[in-house]
Amino acid sequence: MVMKTPSICSILFAFFVLFSCSWTVSSHGHDDFLQCLSLQSKDHTSISNIFYTPENSSYSPILNFSVQNLRFASETTPKPLVIITPVNESQIQPVIYCAKENGMQIRVRSGGHDLEGLSYTSEEPFVILDLVNLREINIDVEKKTAWVQAGARLGELYYRIAEKSRTLGFPGGVCPTVGAGGHISGGGYGTLIRKYGLAADNVIDARIIDVNGRILDRKSMGEDLFWAIRGGGGASFGVILAWKLQLVDVPEKVTVFTISRTVEQDATNIVHRWQYIAHKFDEDLVIIVYIRRVNSSQDGKRTIQATFQSLFLGGVDRLLPLMQQSFPELGLQREDCTEMSWIESALYIYGLPVGPLDVLLNRTQANIRYLKVKADYVQKPISKNGLEGIWKRFFEEEAEDAQHLFFPYGGRMDEISESAIPFPHRAGNLYKINYAVYWDEEEESERYLNWSRRLYSYMAPYVSKFPRATYINYRDLDIGVNNKGNTSYAQASIWGLKYFKNNFNKLVHVKTKVDPTNFFRNEQSIPILYSKWTKNGK
């Protein structure tokens, strides 16, 4: 990238802006990086307004604004030397250039939901490129498309779609505070998965800044890179700026229901039956199962509860006979069902009151706690004994605030090839399991992490094998990490094959071509085929 060299007057002005507040530079890298930014930026005043160092009073609020897991908000968590919050694309290019020049890593944060904190922590000197201000959304109802910038939250996307049309939607995730950049680059799924596939399956163009500072769209980046960023994790290949999405048709009215059953109410048999049929339902129907420990309403003793939550793309009159035919064991009644618009179902499924839609514009998530998540894919129904073994572990002390999510596949997911995009978990998978455990005290972290690992070990006989697959957006460093510095293909394949299976090799080849110095890297980034690069990535 050719950078414009400013005049000596503008350089002196930039230094006045940058350092007139008597900041103490904590390291030479910090100092040199800011000096480089002042030299490489066309508008020095605007640059000075979008970066924050630890000496700035806004540094901590901005750092913590998008932290979604208290495990990565402690005093000992590595902190960035600088946080950059660009308001336009041109402000990102100097950040990449100067980070390369000064041997600093870039961590790109769109929503902060990386479950291992990799979008805002690093063991190496780093800066955070926080895309919180890049949140523009443009909807074209006639063409049924949307351009959404990477820093926009899913709730904002759904809200803007509903502003223009109540019969268009998008098959993204349930949580409205998740950022579009990271969510879609890892695949992204929600309640429309069985009808329309993943969020990434419905991307038709993208904008990305590569390691050389070039802004590329689908045509200029080429089909290999466009393939890689839709499910392979965008952080390995550059900075995702925006996605062009294919919006999907939804009916004017959908139907939702939530039914809970405890083990005393035959939950074990109902969940066991669900495994055989949930992936075969009409593609307009998704029934999710949540497993948690509760107190029995009868005697107050602890028991296990399975909650069946559903979205049906149609009216209750069509749903009831479908359920009676395919899943009578649940005992669904008309009074259990509520008809509403698709956008209202986005509130309902997430547990928000069905009412004013502007709650979807809230960019912060309430009640942030310590959290560990793992995931598996189930290809054969788990036996009743196996399910009861899971229930047993929910009675352990650490499981007080644990939850399992069983999310059914089938439908459109069975029709899309494993290699269409890097996301390989398609036909043959009955459902995905998400294991989550929450807690409130930092000193208890190891105990809860160990509980999560014991549960994961117990599940090994019941889930996918060779490899034991998992989902990149439920990142789990327990399954393997890159070595610091030179990461070998063999080391990275330990975790890479679990996320991407046979697509891992192609991802490595694309990475090697577009980022041969391995500048865009983290503990689970795609490696390059060779490691002839220096410490500062030049």
Coordinates of C-alpha atoms in Angstrom, one line a residue:
M1 CA 0.0 0.0 0.0
V2 CA 1.4 3.4 -0.9
M3 CA 1.0 5.8 2.0
K4 CA 0.8 9.6 1.6
T5 CA 3.7 11.4 3.3
P6 CA 2.4 14.6 5.1
S7 CA 4.2 17.9 5.4
I8 CA 6.4 18.6 8.4
C9 CA 3.8 21.1 9.7
S10 CA 1.1 18.5 9.8
I11 CA 3.5 16.1 11.5
L12 CA 4.2 18.6 14.2
F13 CA 0.5 19.4 14.6
A14 CA -0.2 15.7 14.9
F15 CA 2.3 15.3 17.7
F16 CA 0.8 18.3 19.5
V17 CA -2.6 16.6 19.3
L18 CA -1.3 13.2 20.3
F19 CA 0.9 14.1 23.2
S20 CA -0.2 17.5 24.6
C21 CA -2.1 15.8 27.4
S22 CA 1.2 14.8 29.1
W23 CA 0.6 11.1 28.4
T24 CA 3.2 8.7 29.7
V25 CA 4.3 6.3 27.0
S26 CA 4.4 2.8 28.5
S27 CA 6.6 1.3 25.9
H28 CA 8.6 2.0 22.8
G29 CA 6.1 0.1 20.7
H30 CA 3.3 2.3 22.0
D31 CA 5.3 5.4 21.2
D32 CA 6.4 4.3 17.8
F33 CA 2.9 3.0 16.8
L34 CA 1.3 6.4 17.6
Q35 CA 4.0 8.2 15.8
C36 CA 3.5 6.0 12.8
L37 CA -0.2 6.7 12.9
S38 CA 0.4 10.4 12.9
L39 CA 2.6 10.1 9.8
Q40 CA 0.4 7.7 7.8
S41 CA -3.0 9.2 8.5
K42 CA -4.4 11.8 6.1
D43 CA -6.5 13.5 8.8
H44 CA -4.5 13.8 12.0
T45 CA -7.3 15.5 13.9
S46 CA -9.8 12.6 13.2
I47 CA -7.2 10.0 14.1
S48 CA -6.5 11.6 17.5
N49 CA -10.2 11.3 18.3
I50 CA -10.5 7.6 17.7
F51 CA -7.6 6.1 19.7
Y52 CA -7.3 5.5 23.4
T53 CA -4.3 4.6 25.6
P54 CA -4.4 3.4 29.2
E55 CA -3.8 7.0 30.3
N56 CA -7.0 8.2 28.7
S57 CA -10.1 8.3 31.0
S58 CA -12.2 6.6 28.3
Y59 CA -9.9 3.7 27.8
S60 CA -11.4 1.3 30.4
P61 CA -15.1 2.1 29.5
I62 CA -14.4 1.5 25.8
L63 CA -12.4 -1.7 26.5
N64 CA -15.1 -3.1 28.8
F65 CA -18.1 -2.0 26.7
S66 CA -18.0 -5.1 24.5
V67 CA -16.5 -7.6 27.0
Q68 CA -19.1 -10.3 27.2
N69 CA -17.3 -12.7 29.6
L70 CA -15.9 -11.8 33.0
R71 CA -13.2 -14.4 32.6
F72 CA -11.4 -11.8 30.4
A73 CA -12.1 -8.7 32.4
S74 CA -9.8 -9.2 35.4
E75 CA -6.8 -7.1 36.4
T76 CA -4.5 -9.9 35.1
T77 CA -6.1 -10.1 31.7
P78 CA -3.6 -8.7 29.1
K79 CA -4.7 -5.3 27.9
P80 CA -4.1 -3.5 24.6
L81 CA -1.5 -0.8 24.3
V82 CA -4.0 1.2 22.2
I83 CA -7.7 0.9 21.3
I84 CA -8.7 2.2 17.9
T85 CA -12.4 2.9 17.1
P86 CA -12.5 3.9 13.5
V87 CA -15.5 5.8 12.1
N88 CA -14.7 5.1 8.4
E89 CA -12.8 2.4 6.5
S90 CA -9.9 4.7 5.6
Q91 CA -8.8 4.9 9.2
I92 CA -8.2 1.2 9.4
Q93 CA -5.5 1.0 6.7
P94 CA -2.9 3.0 8.7
V95 CA -3.6 0.8 11.8
I96 CA -2.6 -2.3 9.8
Y97 CA 0.4 -0.6 8.3
C98 CA 1.7 0.7 11.6
A99 CA 1.0 -2.5 13.6
K100 CA 3.1 -4.4 11.0
E101 CA 5.9 -1.9 11.2
N102 CA 6.0 -2.0 15.0
G103 CA 5.6 -5.8 15.5
M104 CA 2.2 -5.5 17.2
Q105 CA -0.7 -7.8 16.8
I106 CA -4.2 -6.5 15.8
R107 CA -7.2 -8.0 17.5
V108 CA -10.4 -7.1 15.7
R109 CA -13.6 -6.8 17.7
S110 CA -17.1 -6.4 16.3
G111 CA -19.3 -7.5 19.2
G112 CA -17.0 -9.0 21.8
H113 CA -18.7 -12.4 22.0
D114 CA -15.6 -14.4 21.3
L115 CA -15.9 -17.1 23.9
E116 CA -12.2 -17.2 24.6
G117 CA -11.8 -13.4 24.5
L118 CA -9.5 -13.6 21.4
S119 CA -11.0 -10.5 19.9
Y120 CA -9.7 -8.3 22.7
T121 CA -6.9 -10.2 24.5
S122 CA -3.4 -11.4 23.5
E123 CA -0.2 -12.6 25.2
E124 CA 1.8 -10.5 22.7
P125 CA 1.8 -6.7 22.4
F126 CA -1.4 -5.7 20.6
V127 CA -3.9 -3.1 19.7
I128 CA -7.6 -3.5 19.5
L129 CA -9.4 -2.5 16.3
D130 CA -12.9 -2.0 17.7
L131 CA -15.5 -1.7 14.9
V132 CA -18.2 -0.4 17.3
N133 CA -18.7 2.7 15.1
L134 CA -18.9 0.8 11.8
R135 CA -22.5 -0.1 12.1
E136 CA -24.3 1.2 9.0
I137 CA -27.1 -1.0 7.5
N138 CA -28.7 -0.5 4.1
I139 CA -31.8 -2.5 3.2
D140 CA -33.0 -3.0 -0.4
V141 CA -36.5 -4.5 -0.1
E142 CA -37.0 -4.8 -3.8
K143 CA -33.8 -6.8 -4.3
K144 CA -34.2 -8.5 -0.9
T145 CA -30.6 -7.6 0.1
A146 CA -28.8 -5.8 2.8
W147 CA -25.3 -4.3 3.3
V148 CA -24.4 -4.5 7.0
Q149 CA -21.1 -3.2 8.4
A150 CA -19.2 -5.5 10.7
G151 CA -19.7 -3.5 13.9
A152 CA -23.5 -3.7 13.6
R153 CA -25.2 -6.0 16.1
L154 CA -27.7 -8.7 15.0
G155 CA -30.5 -7.0 16.8
E156 CA -29.8 -3.8 14.8
L157 CA -29.9 -5.8 11.6
Y158 CA -33.3 -7.4 12.4
Y159 CA -34.7 -4.1 13.5
R160 CA -33.7 -2.3 10.3
I161 CA -35.1 -5.2 8.2
A162 CA -38.4 -4.9 10.1
E163 CA -38.5 -1.2 9.5
K164 CA -38.7 -1.8 5.8
S165 CA -40.6 -5.2 5.6
R166 CA -42.4 -7.6 8.0
T167 CA -42.1 -10.4 5.5
L168 CA -38.3 -10.4 5.2
G169 CA -35.8 -11.8 7.7
F170 CA -32.3 -13.2 8.0
P171 CA -31.1 -16.6 9.3
G172 CA -28.7 -15.2 11.9
G173 CA -28.2 -15.9 15.6
V174 CA -30.6 -15.5 18.5
C175 CA -28.6 -13.1 20.6
P176 CA -29.2 -9.5 19.5
T177 CA -25.9 -8.1 20.9
V178 CA -23.6 -10.4 18.8
G179 CA -21.6 -8.5 16.2
A180 CA -22.3 -9.2 12.5
G181 CA -18.6 -9.3 11.6
G182 CA -17.5 -12.2 13.7
H183 CA -20.8 -14.1 13.8
I184 CA -21.1 -14.4 10.0
S185 CA -17.4 -15.1 9.4
G186 CA -17.8 -18.2 11.6
G187 CA -21.0 -19.5 10.0
G188 CA -23.7 -18.1 12.2
Y189 CA -27.0 -19.9 12.9
G190 CA -30.4 -19.3 14.4
T191 CA -34.0 -20.4 14.3
L192 CA -34.2 -20.2 10.5
I193 CA -31.4 -22.7 10.0
R194 CA -33.5 -25.6 8.9
K195 CA -35.3 -23.4 6.3
Y196 CA -32.4 -21.3 5.0
G197 CA -29.2 -22.7 6.4
L198 CA -26.5 -20.5 8.0
A199 CA -26.0 -16.8 8.0
A200 CA -22.8 -17.4 5.9
D201 CA -24.8 -19.4 3.4
N202 CA -26.7 -16.3 2.6
V203 CA -23.8 -13.9 2.0
I204 CA -23.5 -12.7 -1.6
D205 CA -20.7 -10.2 -1.3
A206 CA -18.3 -8.8 1.3
R207 CA -15.7 -6.0 1.9
I208 CA -12.4 -6.8 3.5
I209 CA -9.1 -5.0 4.1
D210 CA -6.2 -7.4 3.5
V211 CA -2.7 -7.4 5.0
N212 CA -1.5 -4.9 2.4
G213 CA -4.3 -2.4 3.2
R214 CA -6.3 -3.0 0.1
I215 CA -10.1 -2.8 0.3
L216 CA -11.5 -5.7 -1.6
D217 CA -14.9 -6.9 -2.6
R218 CA -15.9 -10.3 -3.9
K219 CA -14.8 -9.6 -7.4
S220 CA -11.4 -8.2 -6.4
M221 CA -10.6 -10.7 -3.6
G222 CA -11.4 -13.7 -5.7
E223 CA -13.6 -16.7 -5.0
D224 CA -11.1 -18.6 -2.8
L225 CA -10.9 -15.8 -0.2
F226 CA -14.6 -15.1 -0.5
W227 CA -15.1 -18.8 0.3
A228 CA -12.7 -18.7 3.2
I229 CA -14.2 -15.8 5.1
R230 CA -17.7 -17.3 5.1
G231 CA -17.3 -19.8 7.9
G232 CA -13.5 -20.0 8.2
G233 CA -13.2 -17.1 10.6
G234 CA -12.5 -13.7 9.1
A235 CA -9.8 -12.8 11.7
S236 CA -7.3 -15.1 10.0
F237 CA -7.5 -13.3 6.6
G238 CA -8.0 -9.6 7.2
V239 CA -10.4 -7.1 8.6
I240 CA -14.0 -7.8 7.6
L241 CA -15.7 -4.4 6.8
A242 CA -19.1 -5.4 5.7
W243 CA -21.3 -8.2 4.3
K244 CA -23.9 -8.1 1.6
L245 CA -26.7 -10.4 2.7
Q246 CA -29.4 -12.2 0.8
L247 CA -32.6 -11.6 2.9
V248 CA -35.1 -14.4 3.1
D249 CA -38.9 -14.6 3.0
V250 CA -40.8 -15.1 6.2
P251 CA -44.6 -15.3 6.5
E252 CA -46.7 -12.4 8.0
K253 CA -47.5 -14.7 11.0
V254 CA -45.3 -17.3 12.6
T255 CA -46.1 -19.5 15.6
V256 CA -44.1 -19.9 18.8
F257 CA -44.4 -22.1 21.8
T258 CA -42.4 -23.0 25.0
I259 CA -43.2 -26.2 26.9
S260 CA -41.2 -27.5 29.9
R261 CA -41.1 -31.0 31.3
T262 CA -39.2 -32.3 34.3
V263 CA -37.9 -35.9 34.5
E264 CA -41.0 -36.6 36.7
Q265 CA -43.1 -35.5 33.7
D266 CA -41.3 -37.9 31.4
A267 CA -38.7 -35.5 30.1
T268 CA -36.1 -38.3 29.5
N269 CA -38.4 -40.2 27.2
I270 CA -39.5 -37.1 25.4
V271 CA -36.0 -35.8 24.8
H272 CA -35.0 -39.3 23.7
R273 CA -37.8 -39.3 21.1
W274 CA -36.9 -35.8 20.0
Q275 CA -33.5 -37.0 18.9
Y276 CA -35.0 -39.3 16.3
I277 CA -37.4 -36.8 14.7
A278 CA -36.3 -33.2 15.2
H279 CA -34.0 -33.2 12.1
K280 CA -36.9 -34.8 10.0
F281 CA -39.5 -32.2 10.8
D282 CA -41.0 -29.9 8.1
E283 CA -38.3 -27.4 7.4
D284 CA -40.6 -24.6 8.5
L285 CA -40.4 -26.1 12.1
V286 CA -37.5 -25.9 14.5
I287 CA -37.8 -27.2 18.1
I288 CA -34.9 -26.4 20.4
V289 CA -34.3 -28.2 23.7
Y290 CA -32.8 -26.5 26.8
I291 CA -31.6 -28.7 29.7
R292 CA -31.2 -27.2 33.1
R293 CA -31.5 -28.0 36.8
V294 CA -34.5 -26.6 38.6
N295 CA -36.5 -27.0 41.9
S296 CA -39.5 -29.2 41.6
S297 CA -42.8 -27.5 41.9
Q298 CA -44.1 -30.4 43.9
D299 CA -41.7 -30.7 46.8
G300 CA -39.0 -28.2 46.1
K301 CA -36.3 -30.8 45.5
R302 CA -33.9 -30.4 42.7
T303 CA -34.8 -32.0 39.4
I304 CA -33.9 -31.8 35.7
Q305 CA -36.1 -29.8 33.3
A306 CA -36.2 -30.0 29.5
T307 CA -37.7 -26.9 27.9
F308 CA -38.9 -27.3 24.3
Q309 CA -38.9 -23.9 22.5
S310 CA -40.2 -23.6 18.9
L311 CA -40.5 -21.3 15.9
F312 CA -42.8 -22.4 13.1
L313 CA -43.0 -20.4 9.9
G314 CA -46.8 -20.6 9.6
G315 CA -50.0 -20.4 11.6
V316 CA -51.1 -22.5 14.5
D317 CA -53.7 -24.3 12.4
R318 CA -51.0 -25.8 10.2
L319 CA -48.7 -26.5 13.1
L320 CA -51.0 -28.5 15.3
P321 CA -51.6 -31.4 12.9
L322 CA -47.9 -31.5 12.1
M323 CA -47.1 -31.9 15.7
Q324 CA -49.8 -34.4 16.4
Q325 CA -48.4 -36.5 13.5
S326 CA -44.7 -36.3 14.2
F327 CA -44.3 -35.5 17.9
P328 CA -47.4 -36.3 19.9
E329 CA -45.3 -37.2 22.9
L330 CA -44.9 -33.5 23.6
G331 CA -48.6 -33.0 24.0
L332 CA -48.8 -29.6 22.3
Q333 CA -52.1 -27.8 22.7
R334 CA -53.5 -24.8 20.9
E335 CA -53.3 -22.7 24.1
D336 CA -49.6 -23.4 24.2
C337 CA -49.1 -21.5 20.9
T338 CA -48.9 -17.8 20.1
E339 CA -49.0 -16.3 16.6
M340 CA -46.9 -13.2 16.0
S341 CA -44.6 -11.6 13.4
W342 CA -41.2 -12.9 12.7
I343 CA -39.5 -9.9 14.2
E344 CA -41.6 -10.3 17.4
S345 CA -40.4 -14.0 17.5
A346 CA -36.8 -12.6 17.6
L347 CA -37.7 -11.0 20.9
Y348 CA -39.6 -14.1 22.2
I349 CA -36.9 -16.6 21.4
Y350 CA -34.2 -14.5 23.2
G351 CA -36.5 -14.1 26.2
L352 CA -37.3 -10.4 25.8
P353 CA -40.9 -9.1 26.3
V354 CA -42.8 -9.1 23.1
G355 CA -43.5 -5.4 22.6
P356 CA -41.6 -2.4 21.4
L357 CA -38.9 -3.4 18.9
D358 CA -36.3 -0.8 19.9
V359 CA -35.0 -3.1 22.6
L360 CA -33.2 -4.8 19.7
L361 CA -31.1 -1.6 19.4
N362 CA -29.5 -2.1 22.8
R363 CA -25.9 -2.8 22.1
T364 CA -24.9 -4.0 25.6
Q365 CA -25.8 -7.3 27.2
A366 CA -27.1 -7.3 30.8
N367 CA -25.8 -9.5 33.6
I368 CA -22.3 -10.3 32.3
R369 CA -20.9 -13.3 34.2
Y370 CA -18.0 -15.8 34.1
L371 CA -18.7 -18.3 31.3
K372 CA -17.3 -21.4 29.7
V373 CA -18.9 -23.0 26.6
K374 CA -18.1 -26.2 24.7
A375 CA -19.9 -27.8 21.8
D376 CA -20.4 -31.1 20.1
Y377 CA -22.3 -32.6 17.2
V378 CA -24.5 -35.7 17.6
Q379 CA -24.8 -38.1 14.7
K380 CA -26.6 -41.0 16.5
P381 CA -29.3 -40.6 19.2
I382 CA -27.9 -40.7 22.7
S383 CA -29.4 -43.7 24.7
K384 CA -31.6 -43.1 27.7
N385 CA -28.8 -44.3 29.9
G386 CA -26.5 -41.7 28.3
L387 CA -29.1 -38.9 28.9
E388 CA -29.5 -40.0 32.5
G389 CA -25.7 -39.7 32.9
I390 CA -26.0 -36.1 31.7
W391 CA -28.8 -35.5 34.2
K392 CA -26.6 -36.9 37.0
R393 CA -23.9 -34.3 36.3
F394 CA -26.5 -31.5 36.6
F395 CA -26.9 -32.4 40.2
E396 CA -23.3 -31.6 41.0
E397 CA -22.7 -28.3 42.8
E398 CA -21.0 -26.5 39.8
A399 CA -24.0 -27.1 37.6
E400 CA -26.3 -24.8 39.5
D401 CA -26.2 -22.3 36.6
A402 CA -25.3 -24.8 33.8
Q403 CA -27.4 -25.2 30.7
H404 CA -27.3 -27.5 27.6
L405 CA -28.8 -26.4 24.3
F406 CA -29.8 -29.1 21.8
F407 CA -30.2 -27.4 18.4
P408 CA -31.6 -29.6 15.5
Y409 CA -30.2 -29.7 12.0
G410 CA -31.7 -31.4 8.9
G411 CA -33.8 -29.5 6.4
R412 CA -31.7 -27.1 4.3
M413 CA -28.6 -28.0 6.3
D414 CA -28.7 -31.5 4.7
E415 CA -28.9 -30.1 1.2
I416 CA -25.8 -27.9 1.3
S417 CA -22.4 -29.5 0.5
E418 CA -19.8 -29.8 3.3
S419 CA -17.4 -27.8 1.1
A420 CA -19.8 -25.1 -0.2
I421 CA -18.2 -22.9 2.5
P422 CA -15.7 -23.8 5.2
F423 CA -18.5 -24.8 7.6
P424 CA -18.6 -28.7 7.2
H425 CA -21.2 -29.8 9.7
R426 CA -24.1 -30.7 7.3
A427 CA -25.8 -33.9 6.4
G428 CA -25.4 -36.7 9.0
N429 CA -25.6 -34.4 12.0
L430 CA -28.8 -34.8 14.0
Y431 CA -28.2 -31.8 16.2
K432 CA -25.6 -29.7 17.9
I433 CA -25.1 -29.5 21.7
N434 CA -23.9 -26.3 23.4
Y435 CA -22.7 -26.8 27.0
A436 CA -22.6 -23.6 29.0
V437 CA -21.7 -23.1 32.6
Y438 CA -21.9 -19.7 34.5
W439 CA -20.5 -18.5 37.8
D440 CA -19.9 -15.3 39.7
E441 CA -16.5 -15.4 41.5
E442 CA -13.1 -15.3 39.8
E443 CA -11.5 -17.5 42.4
E444 CA -13.9 -20.2 41.5
S445 CA -13.0 -20.3 37.8
E446 CA -10.8 -23.3 37.9
R447 CA -13.4 -25.4 39.6
Y448 CA -16.1 -24.6 37.1
L449 CA -13.7 -25.0 34.1
N450 CA -12.8 -28.5 35.4
W451 CA -16.5 -29.4 35.7
S452 CA -17.0 -28.3 32.1
R453 CA -14.0 -30.5 31.1
R454 CA -15.3 -33.5 33.0
L455 CA -18.7 -33.2 31.3
Y456 CA -17.0 -32.9 27.9
S457 CA -15.0 -36.1 28.7
Y458 CA -18.2 -38.0 29.7
M459 CA -19.9 -37.0 26.4
A460 CA -17.1 -38.5 24.2
P461 CA -18.8 -41.8 23.4
Y462 CA -22.0 -40.1 22.4
V463 CA -20.9 -37.5 19.9
S464 CA -19.0 -37.2 16.5
K465 CA -15.7 -38.9 16.2
F466 CA -12.6 -38.8 13.9
P467 CA -12.6 -35.9 14.4
R468 CA -14.7 -35.0 17.4
A469 CA -16.1 -31.9 15.6
T470 CA -17.1 -28.6 17.1
Y471 CA -18.1 -25.1 16.0
I472 CA -15.6 -22.3 15.4
N473 CA -18.0 -19.6 16.9
Y474 CA -18.0 -21.6 20.1
R475 CA -14.3 -21.3 20.3
D476 CA -12.6 -23.6 22.8
L477 CA -8.9 -23.3 23.6
D478 CA -9.0 -26.7 25.4
I479 CA -9.0 -28.5 22.1
G480 CA -5.7 -27.0 21.0
V481 CA -3.9 -23.8 20.4
N482 CA -1.2 -22.4 18.0
N483 CA 2.3 -22.2 19.3
K484 CA 3.5 -18.6 19.9
G485 CA 5.5 -17.5 16.9
N486 CA 5.9 -20.1 14.3
T487 CA 2.8 -22.3 14.2
S488 CA 3.2 -25.6 12.3
Y489 CA 0.5 -27.1 10.2
A490 CA 0.7 -30.2 12.4
Q491 CA 0.1 -28.2 15.6
A492 CA -2.8 -26.2 14.1
S493 CA -4.5 -29.2 12.6
I494 CA -5.1 -30.6 16.1
W495 CA -7.9 -28.0 16.5
G496 CA -8.4 -27.0 12.9
L497 CA -9.7 -30.4 11.8
K498 CA -12.3 -30.3 14.6
Y499 CA -13.7 -27.0 13.4
F500 CA -13.3 -27.4 9.6
K501 CA -12.7 -31.1 8.9
N502 CA -11.6 -31.6 5.3
N503 CA -11.9 -27.9 4.6
F504 CA -9.0 -27.1 6.8
N505 CA -6.4 -27.8 4.1
K506 CA -8.0 -25.4 1.6
L507 CA -8.2 -22.7 4.3
V508 CA -4.5 -23.1 5.0
H509 CA -3.7 -22.7 1.3
V510 CA -5.9 -19.6 1.0
K511 CA -4.3 -18.1 4.2
T512 CA -0.8 -18.8 2.8
K513 CA -1.7 -16.9 -0.4
V514 CA -3.4 -13.9 1.1
D515 CA -1.4 -13.4 4.3
P516 CA 2.0 -15.1 3.7
T517 CA 3.7 -13.4 6.7
N518 CA 0.9 -14.7 9.0
F519 CA 0.3 -11.1 10.3
F520 CA -3.4 -11.8 11.1
R521 CA -3.0 -14.4 13.8
N522 CA -4.3 -15.6 17.2
E523 CA -4.3 -18.7 19.3
Q524 CA -6.6 -20.4 16.8
S525 CA -6.0 -18.7 13.6
I526 CA -5.5 -20.5 10.3
P527 CA -1.7 -21.2 9.9
I528 CA 0.4 -20.8 6.8
L529 CA 2.2 -23.6 5.0
Y530 CA 5.6 -22.2 5.9
S531 CA 7.0 -20.0 8.6
K532 CA 9.6 -17.7 7.0
W533 CA 8.5 -14.6 8.7
T534 CA 10.2 -12.4 11.3
K535 CA 8.9 -11.6 14.8
N536 CA 7.3 -8.3 13.7
G537 CA 5.6 -9.9 10.7
K538 CA 7.5 -7.9 8.0

